[in-house]
Short mmCIF file of C-alpha atoms in Angstrom, two decimals:
data_model
loop_
_atom_site.label_atom_id
_atom_site.label_comp_id
_atom_site.label_asym_id
_atom_site.label_seq_id
_atom_site.Cartn_x
_atom_site.Cartn_y
_atom_site.Cartn_z
CA MET A 345 -0.04 0.02 0.00
CA ILE A 346 2.76 2.38 0.94
CA ILE A 347 4.71 1.55 -2.24
CA LYS A 348 1.58 2.32 -4.33
CA GLN A 349 1.10 5.66 -2.55
CA LEU A 350 4.76 6.56 -3.18
CA LEU A 351 4.49 5.61 -6.81
CA ALA A 352 1.29 7.68 -7.17
CA PHE A 353 3.04 10.66 -5.50
CA ALA A 354 6.02 10.33 -7.82
CA ALA A 355 3.69 10.31 -10.84
CA VAL A 356 1.96 13.49 -9.63
CA VAL A 357 5.32 15.19 -9.10
CA MET A 358 6.58 14.16 -12.57
CA LEU A 359 3.32 15.39 -14.18
CA ALA A 360 3.57 18.65 -12.38
CA SER A 361 7.16 19.14 -13.55
CA LEU A 362 6.11 18.54 -17.08
CA VAL A 363 3.30 21.04 -16.82
CA VAL A 364 5.68 23.60 -15.37
CA SER A 365 8.12 23.09 -18.26
CA VAL A 366 5.35 23.20 -20.82
CA ASN A 367 3.94 26.43 -19.34
CA GLY A 368 7.36 28.06 -19.72
CA SER A 369 8.20 28.85 -16.09
CA ASN A 370 11.74 27.70 -16.85
CA PHE A 371 11.98 30.27 -19.66
CA ALA A 372 14.81 32.24 -18.13
CA PHE A 373 16.47 34.37 -20.81
CA TYR A 374 16.65 35.25 -24.47
CA LYS A 375 19.47 34.66 -26.99
CA LEU A 376 20.06 37.36 -29.51
CA SER A 377 21.68 35.33 -32.31
CA LEU A 378 23.67 37.19 -35.01
CA THR A 379 25.10 35.48 -38.11
CA TRP A 380 28.29 36.23 -39.98
CA PRO A 381 27.18 35.61 -43.59
CA ASN A 382 30.70 34.88 -44.94
CA SER A 383 30.91 31.86 -42.68
CA VAL A 384 27.72 30.20 -43.88
CA CYS A 385 27.48 31.32 -47.51
CA LYS A 386 28.80 30.02 -50.76
CA ILE A 387 28.28 32.08 -53.89
CA THR A 388 26.58 29.16 -55.60
CA THR A 389 23.92 28.78 -52.89
CA CYS A 390 23.50 32.21 -51.21
CA LYS A 391 21.83 35.31 -52.55
CA VAL A 392 24.18 38.04 -53.78
CA PRO A 393 25.38 40.46 -52.75
CA ILE A 394 26.32 38.69 -49.52
CA PRO A 395 25.91 41.10 -46.57
CA THR A 396 29.15 42.47 -45.15
CA TYR A 397 27.69 42.90 -41.67
CA PHE A 398 26.26 40.52 -39.07
CA THR A 399 22.64 39.65 -39.83
CA ILE A 400 19.94 38.53 -37.43
CA HIS A 401 19.13 34.90 -36.98
CA GLY A 402 16.66 35.40 -34.16
CA LEU A 403 15.69 36.31 -30.63
CA TRP A 404 15.11 33.04 -28.87
CA PRO A 405 13.32 32.25 -25.58
CA THR A 406 15.67 29.95 -23.72
CA LEU A 407 15.39 27.66 -20.68
CA SER A 408 17.65 28.07 -17.66
CA THR A 409 19.55 25.00 -18.92
CA GLY A 410 20.53 26.84 -22.17
CA LYS A 411 18.17 24.75 -24.31
CA PRO A 412 15.67 26.59 -26.42
CA VAL A 413 12.03 26.79 -25.27
CA PRO A 414 10.21 24.23 -27.43
CA PRO A 415 8.09 25.65 -30.27
CA TYR A 416 4.40 26.39 -29.60
CA ASP A 417 2.09 23.48 -29.84
CA PRO A 418 -1.59 23.66 -28.85
CA VAL A 419 -1.37 20.17 -27.27
CA SER A 420 2.15 19.53 -26.02
CA ASN A 421 3.42 23.07 -25.47
CA LYS A 422 0.71 25.65 -25.07
CA CYS A 423 3.17 28.19 -23.82
CA ASN A 424 0.93 31.17 -24.59
CA ARG A 425 -2.78 31.56 -25.11
CA ASN A 426 -3.76 31.92 -28.74
CA PRO A 427 -0.57 33.36 -30.21
CA ILE A 428 -0.76 34.86 -33.72
CA SER A 429 0.00 32.26 -36.34
CA PRO A 430 3.00 32.57 -38.63
CA ASP A 431 0.71 33.03 -41.68
CA ASN A 432 -0.76 36.15 -40.13
CA ILE A 433 2.39 38.10 -39.26
CA VAL A 434 3.38 39.48 -42.68
CA GLY A 435 0.89 42.35 -42.74
CA GLU A 436 1.85 43.23 -39.17
CA LEU A 437 5.46 43.71 -40.24
CA ALA A 438 4.78 46.17 -43.02
CA PRO A 439 6.03 49.25 -41.06
CA ILE A 440 9.48 47.72 -40.62
CA ARG A 441 9.63 45.59 -43.74
CA ASP A 442 12.53 47.52 -45.36
CA LYS A 443 14.64 47.28 -42.20
CA LEU A 444 13.92 43.56 -41.87
CA ASP A 445 14.90 42.92 -45.48
CA LYS A 446 18.30 44.49 -44.80
CA LYS A 447 19.13 43.33 -41.33
CA TRP A 448 17.13 40.06 -41.04
CA PRO A 449 17.43 38.51 -44.53
CA ASN A 450 17.18 34.89 -45.49
CA LEU A 451 20.60 34.15 -46.96
CA TRP A 452 19.68 30.95 -48.79
CA LEU A 453 18.97 31.42 -52.49
CA HIS A 454 15.86 29.25 -52.58
CA LYS A 455 13.93 30.79 -49.60
CA THR A 456 12.39 34.23 -49.20
CA ASN A 457 12.89 36.57 -46.28
CA VAL A 458 9.21 36.07 -45.36
CA ASP A 459 9.82 32.28 -45.16
CA PHE A 460 12.61 32.86 -42.67
CA TRP A 461 10.56 35.31 -40.53
CA LYS A 462 7.67 32.88 -40.37
CA ILE A 463 10.02 30.10 -39.20
CA GLN A 464 11.47 32.35 -36.50
CA TRP A 465 8.03 33.40 -35.36
CA GLN A 466 6.79 29.76 -35.29
CA HIS A 467 9.79 28.44 -33.42
CA HIS A 468 10.42 31.34 -31.08
CA GLY A 469 8.07 34.30 -31.24
CA MET A 470 4.95 32.36 -30.36
CA CYS A 471 6.50 31.28 -27.07
CA SER A 472 8.08 34.64 -26.33
CA ASP A 473 6.70 37.55 -24.29
CA TYR A 474 5.23 38.92 -27.55
CA PRO A 475 2.77 36.18 -28.52
CA ARG A 476 0.16 38.60 -29.86
CA ASP A 477 2.50 41.33 -31.04
CA PRO A 478 4.85 40.18 -33.87
CA LEU A 479 5.61 43.82 -34.80
CA ASP A 480 7.09 44.60 -31.45
CA TYR A 481 8.88 41.25 -31.35
CA PHE A 482 10.69 41.90 -34.60
CA ARG A 483 11.09 45.58 -34.04
CA ASP A 484 12.68 45.11 -30.61
CA THR A 485 14.99 42.49 -32.06
CA LEU A 486 16.04 44.94 -34.79
CA ASP A 487 16.69 47.65 -32.24
CA LEU A 488 18.85 45.28 -30.11
CA ALA A 489 20.84 44.04 -33.10
CA GLN A 490 21.43 47.55 -34.49
CA SER A 491 22.53 49.15 -31.23
CA LYS A 492 26.15 49.83 -30.57
CA ARG A 493 25.83 47.86 -27.38
CA PHE A 494 25.49 44.59 -29.31
CA ASP A 495 28.06 45.33 -32.04
CA PRO A 496 29.83 41.95 -32.55
CA PHE A 497 33.03 43.53 -33.83
CA LYS A 498 33.26 45.79 -30.80
CA ALA A 499 32.51 42.90 -28.46
CA LEU A 500 34.92 40.45 -30.15
CA GLY A 501 37.67 43.07 -30.41
CA VAL A 502 38.62 41.87 -33.88
CA GLN A 503 37.95 42.72 -37.52
CA PRO A 504 37.31 40.34 -40.40
CA SER A 505 40.46 38.86 -41.93
CA ASP A 506 41.16 36.01 -44.36
CA GLN A 507 44.53 35.23 -42.84
CA THR A 508 44.28 35.73 -39.09
CA PRO A 509 42.78 32.93 -36.97
CA HIS A 510 41.85 33.67 -33.40
CA LEU A 511 41.92 31.35 -30.47
CA LEU A 512 38.29 30.78 -29.40
CA ASP A 513 39.13 31.25 -25.74
CA THR A 514 40.60 34.66 -26.54
CA LEU A 515 37.42 35.73 -28.37
CA LEU A 516 35.20 34.63 -25.49
CA LYS A 517 37.32 36.54 -23.01
CA ASN A 518 37.33 39.58 -25.27
CA VAL A 519 33.52 39.65 -25.26
CA LYS A 520 33.41 39.18 -21.50
CA LYS A 521 35.67 42.19 -21.12
CA ASN A 522 34.10 44.43 -23.75
CA PHE A 523 30.49 43.45 -23.36
CA GLY A 524 30.29 42.43 -19.78
CA ALA A 525 29.13 38.86 -20.20
CA TYR A 526 30.16 35.62 -21.93
CA PRO A 527 28.39 35.00 -25.26
CA GLN A 528 27.88 31.78 -27.09
CA ILE A 529 30.00 31.44 -30.23
CA THR A 530 29.21 28.79 -32.87
CA CYS A 531 31.31 27.65 -35.73
CA SER A 532 31.01 26.02 -39.12
CA MET A 533 33.60 23.79 -40.76
CA PRO A 534 33.20 23.95 -44.56
CA LYS A 535 36.48 22.22 -45.05
CA LYS A 536 38.25 19.87 -42.65
CA GLY A 537 40.71 21.73 -40.43
CA ILE A 538 39.11 25.17 -41.09
CA LEU A 539 36.82 26.66 -38.46
CA LEU A 540 34.76 29.72 -39.26
CA LEU A 541 32.94 31.91 -36.76
CA LYS A 542 29.34 31.36 -37.75
CA GLU A 543 27.30 33.05 -35.05
CA ILE A 544 27.63 35.06 -31.90
CA ARG A 545 24.79 34.90 -29.39
CA PHE A 546 24.26 37.38 -26.65
CA CYS A 547 22.17 36.26 -23.63
CA LEU A 548 19.72 38.62 -21.89
CA LYS A 549 17.74 37.95 -18.81
CA ARG A 550 13.98 37.63 -19.07
CA THR A 551 12.33 40.35 -17.02
CA LYS A 552 8.84 41.75 -16.68
CA LYS A 553 9.71 44.46 -19.15
CA THR A 554 10.38 44.21 -22.86
CA PRO A 555 12.64 44.46 -24.72
CA PRO A 556 15.13 42.43 -22.61
CA SER A 557 18.12 44.55 -21.65
CA VAL A 558 19.92 42.93 -18.73
CA VAL A 559 22.86 40.87 -20.01
CA GLN A 560 24.10 37.62 -18.50
CA ASP A 561 26.66 34.94 -19.17
CA CYS A 562 25.47 32.35 -21.64
CA PRO A 563 25.40 28.94 -19.86
CA THR A 564 27.03 27.33 -22.92
CA THR A 565 29.73 29.50 -24.50
CA PHE A 566 30.48 27.52 -27.68
CA GLY A 567 28.75 25.05 -29.97
CA ASP A 568 28.36 23.40 -33.36
CA GLN A 569 31.77 22.71 -34.82
CA CYS A 570 33.55 24.62 -32.02
CA THR A 571 34.44 21.96 -29.44
CA ASN A 572 37.45 23.21 -27.36
CA PRO A 573 38.08 26.96 -26.72
CA LEU A 574 41.63 26.22 -25.65
CA THR A 575 42.63 24.59 -28.93
CA ASP A 576 40.14 25.83 -31.54
CA TYR A 577 41.38 28.60 -33.80
CA VAL A 578 38.56 30.46 -35.62
CA LEU A 579 38.50 32.64 -38.72
CA LEU A 580 36.24 35.58 -39.18
CA ARG A 581 36.58 35.75 -42.90
CA ALA A 582 36.53 39.03 -44.74
CA THR A 583 35.44 37.45 -48.04
CA PRO A 584 32.84 34.71 -48.83
CA THR A 585 34.07 31.18 -48.38
CA ILE A 586 34.28 29.20 -51.60
CA PHE A 587 35.49 25.69 -50.66
CA GLY A 588 33.11 23.99 -53.05
CA LEU A 589 29.38 23.30 -53.06
CA HIS A 590 27.72 23.44 -49.75
CA ASN A 591 24.04 23.54 -48.89
CA VAL A 592 23.63 26.24 -46.31
CA THR A 593 20.08 25.24 -45.30
CA SER A 594 21.40 23.32 -42.27
CA ASP A 595 23.64 26.22 -41.29
CA LEU A 596 20.80 28.77 -41.44
CA LEU A 597 18.22 26.65 -39.68
CA ALA A 598 20.55 25.08 -37.06
CA SER A 599 19.37 25.80 -33.58
CA THR A 600 16.15 27.46 -34.85
#
């Protein structure tokens, strides 16, 4: 009898923990993810001209563990009540469409910018603190990404170069010094033995006010092809990488 009661209690506790997670109470911070196009693009697969500045990948609600908040699902993850669907955001974004096209483009040749924005809204915006306000979600992300405070070059303390690799640990420490918190840096490896800085992600605490503004250390400071900050040397290339054909879809949608 006692064993059955204990098992029943454990089941209730497990169910409660699942509900807490689904309802987003572990949603602790945002990641502002910025992409360096030269590290993910090939001329044969990316739109031209390739941007010569960091573009926006997204503003991602993130759990305290560093994992992304799961996408909205009306059954398994009803994180917000009746969020606007991806198909209904395009008209809402009309006032900032020109800015989005420039700063938040889809780099892949065979997808439109609108396709990219819909994916970002579906995967992240619907479970953010802006579920009924896509205009403010995208506009606030634009404002963060365009502010001097979140300038990747200033934070990294380096400029693009085709010849100068940088120790990943040095880049992370530069950002900690210049920005005030450790970022997450991800890399791509278009050719064996060559690591390219693909994205830099700044972490911002979730507060009652939007947009998020309080920076914090990212719980995971490197990822993708970057595996060891003490041995990995990373290039921030000044020109597009042309190591052969490479489908960038996986690069652009990684960690969406």
